[in-house]
């Protein structure tokens, strides 16, 4: 009997090992499925050269090759005129060109029609262009191109035309320092549409540190396919920073899905202009609250902190100092029912219901304007909750409650504190 039991355990052990091995394999496949597959588009290498895109040419000649050569010369001249460069000969302009980018072309027996991009060497062209050749660039900005279509939002979860348009954009001549992730591997797990809705600076700082960026740009392409094979309508919105700040929007339409890549390429150029305009007017600058090492606070918040420190110092002084009979306003621990000594004020705690920022500002202003209130301080601010103030008042807490009721507040009185709301 014991041999039968031992044989049964011996047979069961390989089965358990097989089940465990299958479970680990399934887990590995599940994890790989989240980061594997066809995803990730490596962005093109950016150069500091000056590129002029979208130059259209249509030239006739005796042969197609001759028409192409003349068209390239014409494209170089048109591109130089777009840069507002000084008048130069065709040979001089050609000496400044480092490359010709063929965006579209059609070559016939005696005709050449194309849309070209002309790249000028910045070092050689800057002496003619002056300050335009050397422009101040932004801080490194993490780029999250969002595609919204058919009720879904996507960034790097799979390859898409909007991601490709940004990956193939030659950003070297832009004043914006784009940080463009490839979107492969763990990028698709970290940089999702849900991340754009986060407000936590810690979450954003962790994401930005992964790519060496100072802040984030979110160009959103909302694409609507009217019917199969029909026009594609696009609404494009530029947003910036962890607080999703609106920079601008525009609309474009592609005649068919085949024309969608060309429309998206043009949209990328318009987005770059929006971002450069925001940089020029001072809007596109890194959020100081993202700098955890040396945080910078807004002047309003600094003022609140200073008031809080002042009130804390007054509390400590009131707790340790003896009541004074000298002239002037002295902070004392006033009794609840009897008024404080003449010439002094008492410090009370007032809890204020602040459902929004407007309610907070209104409540603080009203309390400060209450007769008998000598000074106020902010201990804590909770927009959407209950903020806490300290109020220096020349009277009892009951008298302060009556004064606040006269100002239109609903007042609940405790032993040494008040709770007010509207």
Protein backbone atom coordinates (compact mmCIF):
# COMPACT_ATOMS: atom_id res chain seq x y z
CA UNK A 1 0.00 0.00 0.00
CA UNK A 2 2.82 2.38 0.91
CA UNK A 3 4.54 1.60 -2.40
CA UNK A 4 1.32 2.47 -4.24
CA UNK A 5 1.08 5.82 -2.41
CA UNK A 6 4.71 6.67 -3.09
CA UNK A 7 4.24 5.76 -6.75
CA UNK A 8 1.16 8.03 -6.90
CA UNK A 9 3.17 10.95 -5.42
CA UNK A 10 5.99 10.26 -7.83
CA UNK A 11 3.61 10.46 -10.78
CA UNK A 12 1.91 13.58 -9.41
CA UNK A 13 5.18 15.55 -8.95
CA UNK A 14 6.05 15.79 -12.69
CA UNK A 15 2.47 16.83 -13.42
CA UNK A 16 2.70 19.69 -10.88
CA UNK A 17 6.05 20.76 -12.32
CA UNK A 18 4.56 20.74 -15.82
CA UNK A 19 1.62 22.89 -14.68
CA UNK A 20 3.97 25.38 -12.98
CA UNK A 21 6.18 25.55 -16.05
CA UNK A 22 3.14 26.16 -18.25
CA UNK A 23 1.96 28.94 -15.90
CA UNK A 24 5.36 30.69 -16.01
CA UNK A 25 5.43 30.42 -19.79
CA UNK A 26 1.92 31.88 -20.02
CA UNK A 27 2.93 34.75 -17.71
CA UNK A 28 5.98 35.44 -19.85
CA UNK A 29 3.87 35.45 -23.00
CA UNK A 30 1.37 37.83 -21.36
CA UNK A 31 4.13 40.25 -20.31
CA UNK A 32 5.78 40.06 -23.73
CA UNK A 33 2.44 40.67 -25.43
CA UNK A 34 2.23 44.06 -23.70
CA UNK A 35 5.56 45.30 -25.03
CA UNK A 36 6.11 43.21 -28.15
CA UNK A 37 4.55 43.32 -31.59
CA UNK A 38 4.79 45.87 -34.37
CA UNK A 39 5.40 49.08 -32.48
CA UNK A 40 8.08 51.72 -32.34
CA UNK A 41 9.19 54.12 -35.09
CA UNK A 42 12.70 55.52 -34.69
CA UNK A 43 12.74 59.30 -35.31
CA UNK A 44 14.99 60.59 -38.05
CA UNK A 45 18.28 62.13 -37.02
CA UNK A 46 17.91 65.89 -36.63
CA UNK A 47 20.48 68.27 -38.01
CA UNK A 48 21.06 71.95 -37.33
CA UNK A 49 20.68 72.80 -41.03
CA UNK A 50 17.91 75.07 -42.28
CA UNK A 51 15.22 73.20 -44.22
CA UNK A 52 12.49 74.76 -46.33
CA UNK A 53 9.75 72.26 -47.17
CA UNK A 54 6.84 72.26 -49.59
CA UNK A 55 8.50 74.03 -52.52
CA UNK A 56 6.40 73.29 -55.63
CA UNK A 57 7.92 73.32 -59.12
CA UNK A 58 6.55 72.63 -62.60
CA UNK A 59 9.16 72.93 -65.38
CA UNK A 60 9.15 72.05 -69.11
CA UNK A 61 12.35 71.28 -71.08
CA UNK A 62 13.57 69.28 -74.07
CA UNK A 63 14.11 66.19 -71.91
CA UNK A 64 12.88 65.00 -68.56
CA UNK A 65 16.40 65.09 -67.08
CA UNK A 66 16.91 68.68 -68.18
CA UNK A 67 13.51 69.65 -66.74
CA UNK A 68 14.49 68.08 -63.44
CA UNK A 69 17.79 69.99 -63.26
CA UNK A 70 16.07 73.31 -64.01
CA UNK A 71 13.35 72.53 -61.47
CA UNK A 72 15.91 71.94 -58.74
CA UNK A 73 17.59 75.26 -59.47
CA UNK A 74 14.20 76.97 -59.37
CA UNK A 75 13.34 75.25 -56.07
CA UNK A 76 16.59 76.46 -54.51
CA UNK A 77 15.84 80.01 -55.56
CA UNK A 78 12.25 79.87 -54.23
CA UNK A 79 13.42 78.40 -50.92
CA UNK A 80 16.03 81.15 -50.54
CA UNK A 81 13.34 83.78 -51.16
CA UNK A 82 11.20 82.21 -48.41
CA UNK A 83 14.04 82.74 -45.97
CA UNK A 84 14.16 86.44 -46.97
CA UNK A 85 17.78 86.02 -47.94
CA UNK A 86 19.64 88.71 -49.89
CA UNK A 87 19.72 88.58 -53.67
CA UNK A 88 22.30 86.02 -54.83
CA UNK A 89 23.03 84.28 -58.10
CA UNK A 90 21.85 80.72 -58.70
CA UNK A 91 25.42 79.42 -58.38
CA UNK A 92 25.89 81.19 -55.03
CA UNK A 93 22.61 79.79 -53.70
CA UNK A 94 23.59 76.30 -54.90
CA UNK A 95 26.81 76.61 -52.90
CA UNK A 96 24.74 77.06 -49.73
CA UNK A 97 22.55 73.99 -50.35
CA UNK A 98 23.49 70.77 -48.61
CA UNK A 99 20.61 68.56 -49.81
CA UNK A 100 17.41 68.38 -51.84
CA UNK A 101 14.56 66.40 -50.29
CA UNK A 102 12.07 64.90 -52.76
CA UNK A 103 8.66 64.97 -51.13
CA UNK A 104 6.72 64.17 -54.32
CA UNK A 105 7.69 64.08 -57.97
CA UNK A 106 6.35 63.15 -61.36
CA UNK A 107 8.82 62.91 -64.23
CA UNK A 108 7.60 63.01 -67.84
CA UNK A 109 9.40 62.98 -71.21
CA UNK A 110 9.66 66.80 -71.23
CA UNK A 111 8.16 67.87 -67.93
CA UNK A 112 9.01 67.66 -64.21
CA UNK A 113 6.41 68.30 -61.49
CA UNK A 114 7.45 67.95 -57.86
CA UNK A 115 7.20 69.15 -54.30
CA UNK A 116 10.69 69.51 -52.90
CA UNK A 117 12.45 70.41 -49.69
CA UNK A 118 15.68 72.43 -49.79
CA UNK A 119 18.22 72.09 -46.98
CA UNK A 120 20.71 74.92 -46.52
CA UNK A 121 23.91 74.48 -44.55
CA UNK A 122 23.44 76.63 -41.46
CA UNK A 123 27.09 77.50 -41.05
CA UNK A 124 27.40 78.79 -44.62
CA UNK A 125 23.96 80.40 -44.85
CA UNK A 126 23.94 82.14 -41.47
CA UNK A 127 26.32 84.88 -42.64
CA UNK A 128 23.63 85.96 -45.12
CA UNK A 129 20.64 85.35 -42.89
CA UNK A 130 21.98 87.04 -39.75
CA UNK A 131 20.11 86.29 -36.54
CA UNK A 132 17.72 83.95 -38.35
CA UNK A 133 20.52 81.45 -38.72
CA UNK A 134 21.02 81.24 -34.96
CA UNK A 135 17.83 81.13 -32.89
CA UNK A 136 17.44 80.40 -29.20
CA UNK A 137 15.97 76.96 -28.62
CA UNK A 138 13.57 75.75 -25.98
CA UNK A 139 14.30 73.41 -23.10
CA UNK A 140 14.02 69.68 -23.99
CA UNK A 141 10.32 68.89 -24.48
CA UNK A 142 8.96 65.34 -24.35
CA UNK A 143 6.60 64.79 -27.31
CA UNK A 144 3.44 62.71 -26.86
CA UNK A 145 1.51 62.65 -30.19
CA UNK A 146 -2.06 61.54 -29.39
CA UNK A 147 -4.34 60.03 -32.05
CA UNK A 148 -8.07 60.12 -31.29
CA UNK A 149 -10.17 58.07 -33.71
CA UNK A 150 -13.31 55.93 -33.47
CA UNK A 151 -13.58 56.56 -29.73
CA UNK A 152 -10.05 55.41 -28.90
CA UNK A 153 -6.96 57.33 -27.82
CA UNK A 154 -3.53 56.08 -28.78
CA UNK A 155 0.06 57.25 -28.52
CA UNK A 156 2.66 54.47 -28.86
CA UNK A 157 0.49 51.38 -28.31
CA UNK A 158 0.94 50.54 -32.00
CA UNK A 159 2.39 52.19 -35.07
CA UNK A 160 0.14 54.88 -36.48
CA UNK A 161 0.34 57.64 -39.14
CA UNK A 162 0.44 60.47 -36.59
CA UNK A 163 3.39 58.92 -34.79
CA UNK A 164 5.16 58.39 -38.11
CA UNK A 165 4.61 62.00 -39.18
CA UNK A 166 6.37 63.25 -36.06
CA UNK A 167 9.11 60.63 -36.29
CA UNK A 168 9.93 61.66 -39.87
CA UNK A 169 9.76 65.40 -39.19
CA UNK A 170 13.13 67.08 -39.63
CA UNK A 171 13.21 69.16 -36.43
CA UNK A 172 16.77 70.43 -36.67
CA UNK A 173 15.73 73.86 -37.92
CA UNK A 174 13.00 74.22 -35.30
CA UNK A 175 13.46 76.34 -32.19
CA UNK A 176 11.78 73.57 -30.18
CA UNK A 177 14.05 70.90 -28.75
CA UNK A 178 11.82 67.86 -29.28
CA UNK A 179 12.49 64.67 -27.34
CA UNK A 180 10.82 62.01 -29.52
CA UNK A 181 10.63 58.50 -28.04
CA UNK A 182 10.66 55.62 -30.51
CA UNK A 183 7.67 54.06 -28.75
CA UNK A 184 9.17 50.56 -28.64
CA UNK A 185 9.37 48.25 -25.62
CA UNK A 186 8.40 49.82 -22.31
CA UNK A 187 7.71 53.23 -23.88
CA UNK A 188 4.22 52.06 -24.83
CA UNK A 189 3.50 51.14 -21.19
CA UNK A 190 4.89 54.32 -19.64
CA UNK A 191 3.71 56.91 -22.17
CA UNK A 192 -0.01 56.34 -22.57
CA UNK A 193 -2.98 58.63 -23.06
CA UNK A 194 -3.78 58.21 -19.38
CA UNK A 195 -0.46 59.84 -18.52
CA UNK A 196 -1.55 63.08 -20.24
CA UNK A 197 -4.38 63.39 -17.71
CA UNK A 198 -2.19 63.03 -14.63
CA UNK A 199 -1.51 66.10 -12.51
CA UNK A 200 0.93 64.54 -10.05
CA UNK A 201 4.33 66.17 -10.44
CA UNK A 202 6.01 63.04 -9.07
CA UNK A 203 4.49 60.88 -11.84
CA UNK A 204 5.53 63.39 -14.49
CA UNK A 205 9.02 63.83 -13.09
CA UNK A 206 9.58 60.08 -13.19
CA UNK A 207 8.45 59.96 -16.82
CA UNK A 208 10.46 63.02 -17.89
CA UNK A 209 13.62 61.77 -16.19
CA UNK A 210 13.47 58.62 -18.30
CA UNK A 211 14.01 60.73 -21.43
CA UNK A 212 15.99 63.70 -20.14
CA UNK A 213 13.16 66.18 -20.77
CA UNK A 214 12.13 69.28 -18.83
CA UNK A 215 8.43 69.39 -19.76
CA UNK A 216 5.90 67.83 -22.14
CA UNK A 217 4.16 68.76 -25.41
CA UNK A 218 0.94 66.99 -26.43
CA UNK A 219 -0.14 67.45 -30.08
CA UNK A 220 -3.58 65.81 -30.44
CA UNK A 221 -4.96 64.65 -33.81
CA UNK A 222 -8.70 63.90 -33.72
CA UNK A 223 -9.41 62.07 -37.00
CA UNK A 224 -12.93 61.43 -38.35
CA UNK A 225 -13.35 59.10 -41.33
CA UNK A 226 -16.55 60.28 -43.03
CA UNK A 227 -17.09 57.03 -44.98
CA UNK A 228 -14.86 54.26 -46.41
CA UNK A 229 -12.57 55.82 -49.00
CA UNK A 230 -13.98 59.29 -48.34
CA UNK A 231 -12.51 62.46 -46.81
CA UNK A 232 -10.74 62.37 -43.47
CA UNK A 233 -11.50 65.36 -41.25
CA UNK A 234 -8.92 66.30 -38.66
CA UNK A 235 -9.15 68.58 -35.63
CA UNK A 236 -5.72 69.31 -34.18
CA UNK A 237 -5.12 70.65 -30.67
CA UNK A 238 -1.83 71.71 -29.09
CA UNK A 239 -1.45 71.28 -25.33
CA UNK A 240 1.49 71.79 -23.03
CA UNK A 241 2.65 70.81 -19.55
CA UNK A 242 1.32 68.56 -16.78
CA UNK A 243 -1.70 70.86 -16.36
CA UNK A 244 -2.74 70.34 -20.00
CA UNK A 245 -2.44 74.03 -20.93
CA UNK A 246 -4.19 74.91 -24.22
CA UNK A 247 -1.94 76.52 -26.85
CA UNK A 248 -4.15 76.51 -29.96
CA UNK A 249 -6.08 74.40 -32.47
CA UNK A 250 -6.88 74.18 -36.17
CA UNK A 251 -8.70 71.95 -38.66
CA UNK A 252 -7.61 70.24 -41.86
CA UNK A 253 -9.21 67.79 -44.30
CA UNK A 254 -7.67 65.06 -46.46
CA UNK A 255 -9.57 64.15 -49.64
CA UNK A 256 -9.10 60.42 -48.98
CA UNK A 257 -7.21 58.07 -46.66
CA UNK A 258 -4.41 58.01 -49.25
CA UNK A 259 -3.96 61.76 -48.71
CA UNK A 260 -3.86 61.40 -44.91
CA UNK A 261 -0.03 61.18 -44.55
CA UNK A 262 0.40 64.42 -46.54
CA UNK A 263 -2.18 66.17 -44.35
CA UNK A 264 -0.48 64.98 -41.18
CA UNK A 265 2.92 66.19 -42.44
CA UNK A 266 1.42 69.66 -42.96
CA UNK A 267 -0.21 69.49 -39.53
CA UNK A 268 3.17 68.78 -37.92
CA UNK A 269 4.58 71.94 -39.52
CA UNK A 270 1.65 74.00 -38.19
CA UNK A 271 2.09 72.51 -34.72
CA UNK A 272 5.74 73.52 -34.79
CA UNK A 273 4.71 77.09 -35.61
CA UNK A 274 2.26 77.07 -32.68
CA UNK A 275 4.96 75.84 -30.32
CA UNK A 276 7.49 78.39 -31.61
CA UNK A 277 4.96 81.20 -31.16
CA UNK A 278 4.34 80.05 -27.58
CA UNK A 279 8.10 80.00 -27.00
CA UNK A 280 8.46 83.53 -28.38
CA UNK A 281 5.76 84.99 -26.12
CA UNK A 282 7.11 83.26 -23.03
CA UNK A 283 4.34 80.68 -22.60
CA UNK A 284 6.43 77.63 -23.47
CA UNK A 285 8.74 77.44 -20.49
CA UNK A 286 9.26 74.50 -18.13
CA UNK A 287 6.91 74.25 -15.16
CA UNK A 288 9.02 75.09 -12.07
CA UNK A 289 6.99 72.66 -9.93
CA UNK A 290 8.44 69.79 -11.98
CA UNK A 291 11.89 70.58 -10.59
CA UNK A 292 11.80 68.53 -7.41
CA UNK A 293 15.41 69.28 -6.53
CA UNK A 294 15.04 73.07 -6.40
CA UNK A 295 11.31 73.82 -6.54
CA UNK A 296 10.14 77.32 -7.38
CA UNK A 297 6.87 78.59 -5.94
CA UNK A 298 4.51 81.15 -7.37
CA UNK A 299 4.49 84.57 -5.63
CA UNK A 300 0.95 83.98 -4.35
CA UNK A 301 1.92 80.66 -2.75
CA UNK A 302 5.05 82.20 -1.30
CA UNK A 303 2.90 84.91 0.29
CA UNK A 304 0.61 82.27 1.83
CA UNK A 305 3.61 80.44 3.24
CA UNK A 306 4.96 83.66 4.72
CA UNK A 307 1.60 84.36 6.36
CA UNK A 308 1.55 80.83 7.73
CA UNK A 309 5.02 81.22 9.21
CA UNK A 310 4.02 84.56 10.74
CA UNK A 311 0.92 83.06 12.35
CA UNK A 312 2.92 80.11 13.65
CA UNK A 313 5.39 82.50 15.22
CA UNK A 314 2.52 84.40 16.82
CA UNK A 315 1.08 81.15 18.20
CA UNK A 316 4.40 80.25 19.75
CA UNK A 317 4.76 83.72 21.23
CA UNK A 318 1.24 83.59 22.66
CA UNK A 319 1.91 80.21 24.23
CA UNK A 320 5.10 81.30 25.99
CA UNK A 321 4.60 85.01 26.69
CA UNK A 322 2.77 86.43 29.69
CA UNK A 323 -0.24 88.69 29.05
CA UNK A 324 0.91 92.26 28.66
CA UNK A 325 -0.79 95.44 29.82
CA UNK A 326 1.29 97.75 27.65
CA UNK A 327 -0.31 99.73 24.88
CA UNK A 328 -0.48 98.15 21.48
CA UNK A 329 -2.01 94.94 20.09
CA UNK A 330 -0.60 91.92 21.89
CA UNK A 331 -1.55 88.37 20.86
CA UNK A 332 -3.08 86.55 23.85
CA UNK A 333 -4.87 83.29 24.52
CA UNK A 334 -8.23 85.01 25.10
CA UNK A 335 -10.95 83.28 27.12
CA UNK A 336 -14.00 81.96 25.37
CA UNK A 337 -16.76 84.01 27.02
CA UNK A 338 -15.01 87.01 28.56
CA UNK A 339 -13.41 89.58 26.26
CA UNK A 340 -9.59 89.86 26.18
CA UNK A 341 -7.76 92.58 28.07
CA UNK A 342 -8.27 96.05 26.63
CA UNK A 343 -5.69 96.91 24.02
CA UNK A 344 -5.00 93.28 23.05
CA UNK A 345 -6.49 90.78 20.62
CA UNK A 346 -7.18 87.06 20.75
CA UNK A 347 -6.17 84.48 18.16
CA UNK A 348 -8.92 82.09 16.98
CA UNK A 349 -9.03 79.22 14.49
CA UNK A 350 -11.63 79.46 11.72
CA UNK A 351 -12.39 76.57 9.35
CA UNK A 352 -13.72 77.75 5.98
CA UNK A 353 -15.59 75.63 3.41
CA UNK A 354 -13.82 76.36 0.07
CA UNK A 355 -15.43 74.34 -2.76
CA UNK A 356 -13.44 76.26 -5.39
CA UNK A 357 -10.78 78.96 -5.74
CA UNK A 358 -13.36 81.73 -6.09
CA UNK A 359 -15.03 80.70 -2.83
CA UNK A 360 -11.64 80.70 -1.12
CA UNK A 361 -10.81 84.23 -2.27
CA UNK A 362 -14.27 85.53 -1.36
CA UNK A 363 -14.23 83.96 2.11
CA UNK A 364 -10.76 85.28 2.96
CA UNK A 365 -11.69 88.78 1.81
CA UNK A 366 -14.95 88.74 3.81
CA UNK A 367 -13.29 87.53 7.01
CA UNK A 368 -10.56 90.17 6.71
CA UNK A 369 -13.21 92.84 6.27
CA UNK A 370 -15.19 91.80 9.36
CA UNK A 371 -15.30 94.59 12.02
CA UNK A 372 -12.96 93.86 14.91
CA UNK A 373 -10.63 91.58 12.89
CA UNK A 374 -7.07 92.88 13.23
CA UNK A 375 -5.19 90.27 11.22
CA UNK A 376 -5.70 86.95 9.41
CA UNK A 377 -3.42 84.14 8.35
CA UNK A 378 -3.76 81.01 6.21
CA UNK A 379 -2.76 77.79 7.90
CA UNK A 380 -3.83 75.41 5.15
CA UNK A 381 -5.52 75.73 1.76
CA UNK A 382 -7.82 72.96 0.50
CA UNK A 383 -9.63 73.89 -2.70
CA UNK A 384 -12.63 71.56 -2.84
CA UNK A 385 -12.51 70.96 0.90
CA UNK A 386 -12.04 72.91 4.13
CA UNK A 387 -9.31 75.52 4.49
CA UNK A 388 -8.06 76.73 7.88
CA UNK A 389 -7.46 80.36 8.88
CA UNK A 390 -6.26 82.07 12.03
CA UNK A 391 -8.07 85.28 12.94
CA UNK A 392 -6.83 87.94 15.39
CA UNK A 393 -10.01 89.46 16.87
CA UNK A 394 -10.58 91.98 19.64
CA UNK A 395 -13.39 90.12 21.37
CA UNK A 396 -14.68 86.72 22.42
CA UNK A 397 -15.20 83.84 20.05
CA UNK A 398 -18.98 84.28 20.42
CA UNK A 399 -18.67 87.92 19.36
CA UNK A 400 -16.55 86.85 16.37
CA UNK A 401 -19.23 84.29 15.43
CA UNK A 402 -21.92 86.99 15.52
CA UNK A 403 -19.77 89.33 13.43
CA UNK A 404 -19.27 86.63 10.80
CA UNK A 405 -23.00 85.85 10.73
CA UNK A 406 -23.58 89.52 10.02
CA UNK A 407 -21.29 89.13 7.02
CA UNK A 408 -23.55 86.40 5.59
CA UNK A 409 -21.76 83.28 6.85
CA UNK A 410 -23.33 80.19 8.35
CA UNK A 411 -21.32 79.71 11.56
CA UNK A 412 -20.86 76.64 13.75
CA UNK A 413 -19.14 77.41 17.06
CA UNK A 414 -16.93 75.01 18.95
CA UNK A 415 -15.03 75.44 22.22
CA UNK A 416 -12.14 77.35 20.65
CA UNK A 417 -12.80 77.33 16.89
CA UNK A 418 -15.38 78.28 14.32
CA UNK A 419 -16.53 76.56 11.12
CA UNK A 420 -18.05 78.87 8.51
CA UNK A 421 -19.61 78.42 5.10
CA UNK A 422 -21.94 80.17 2.68
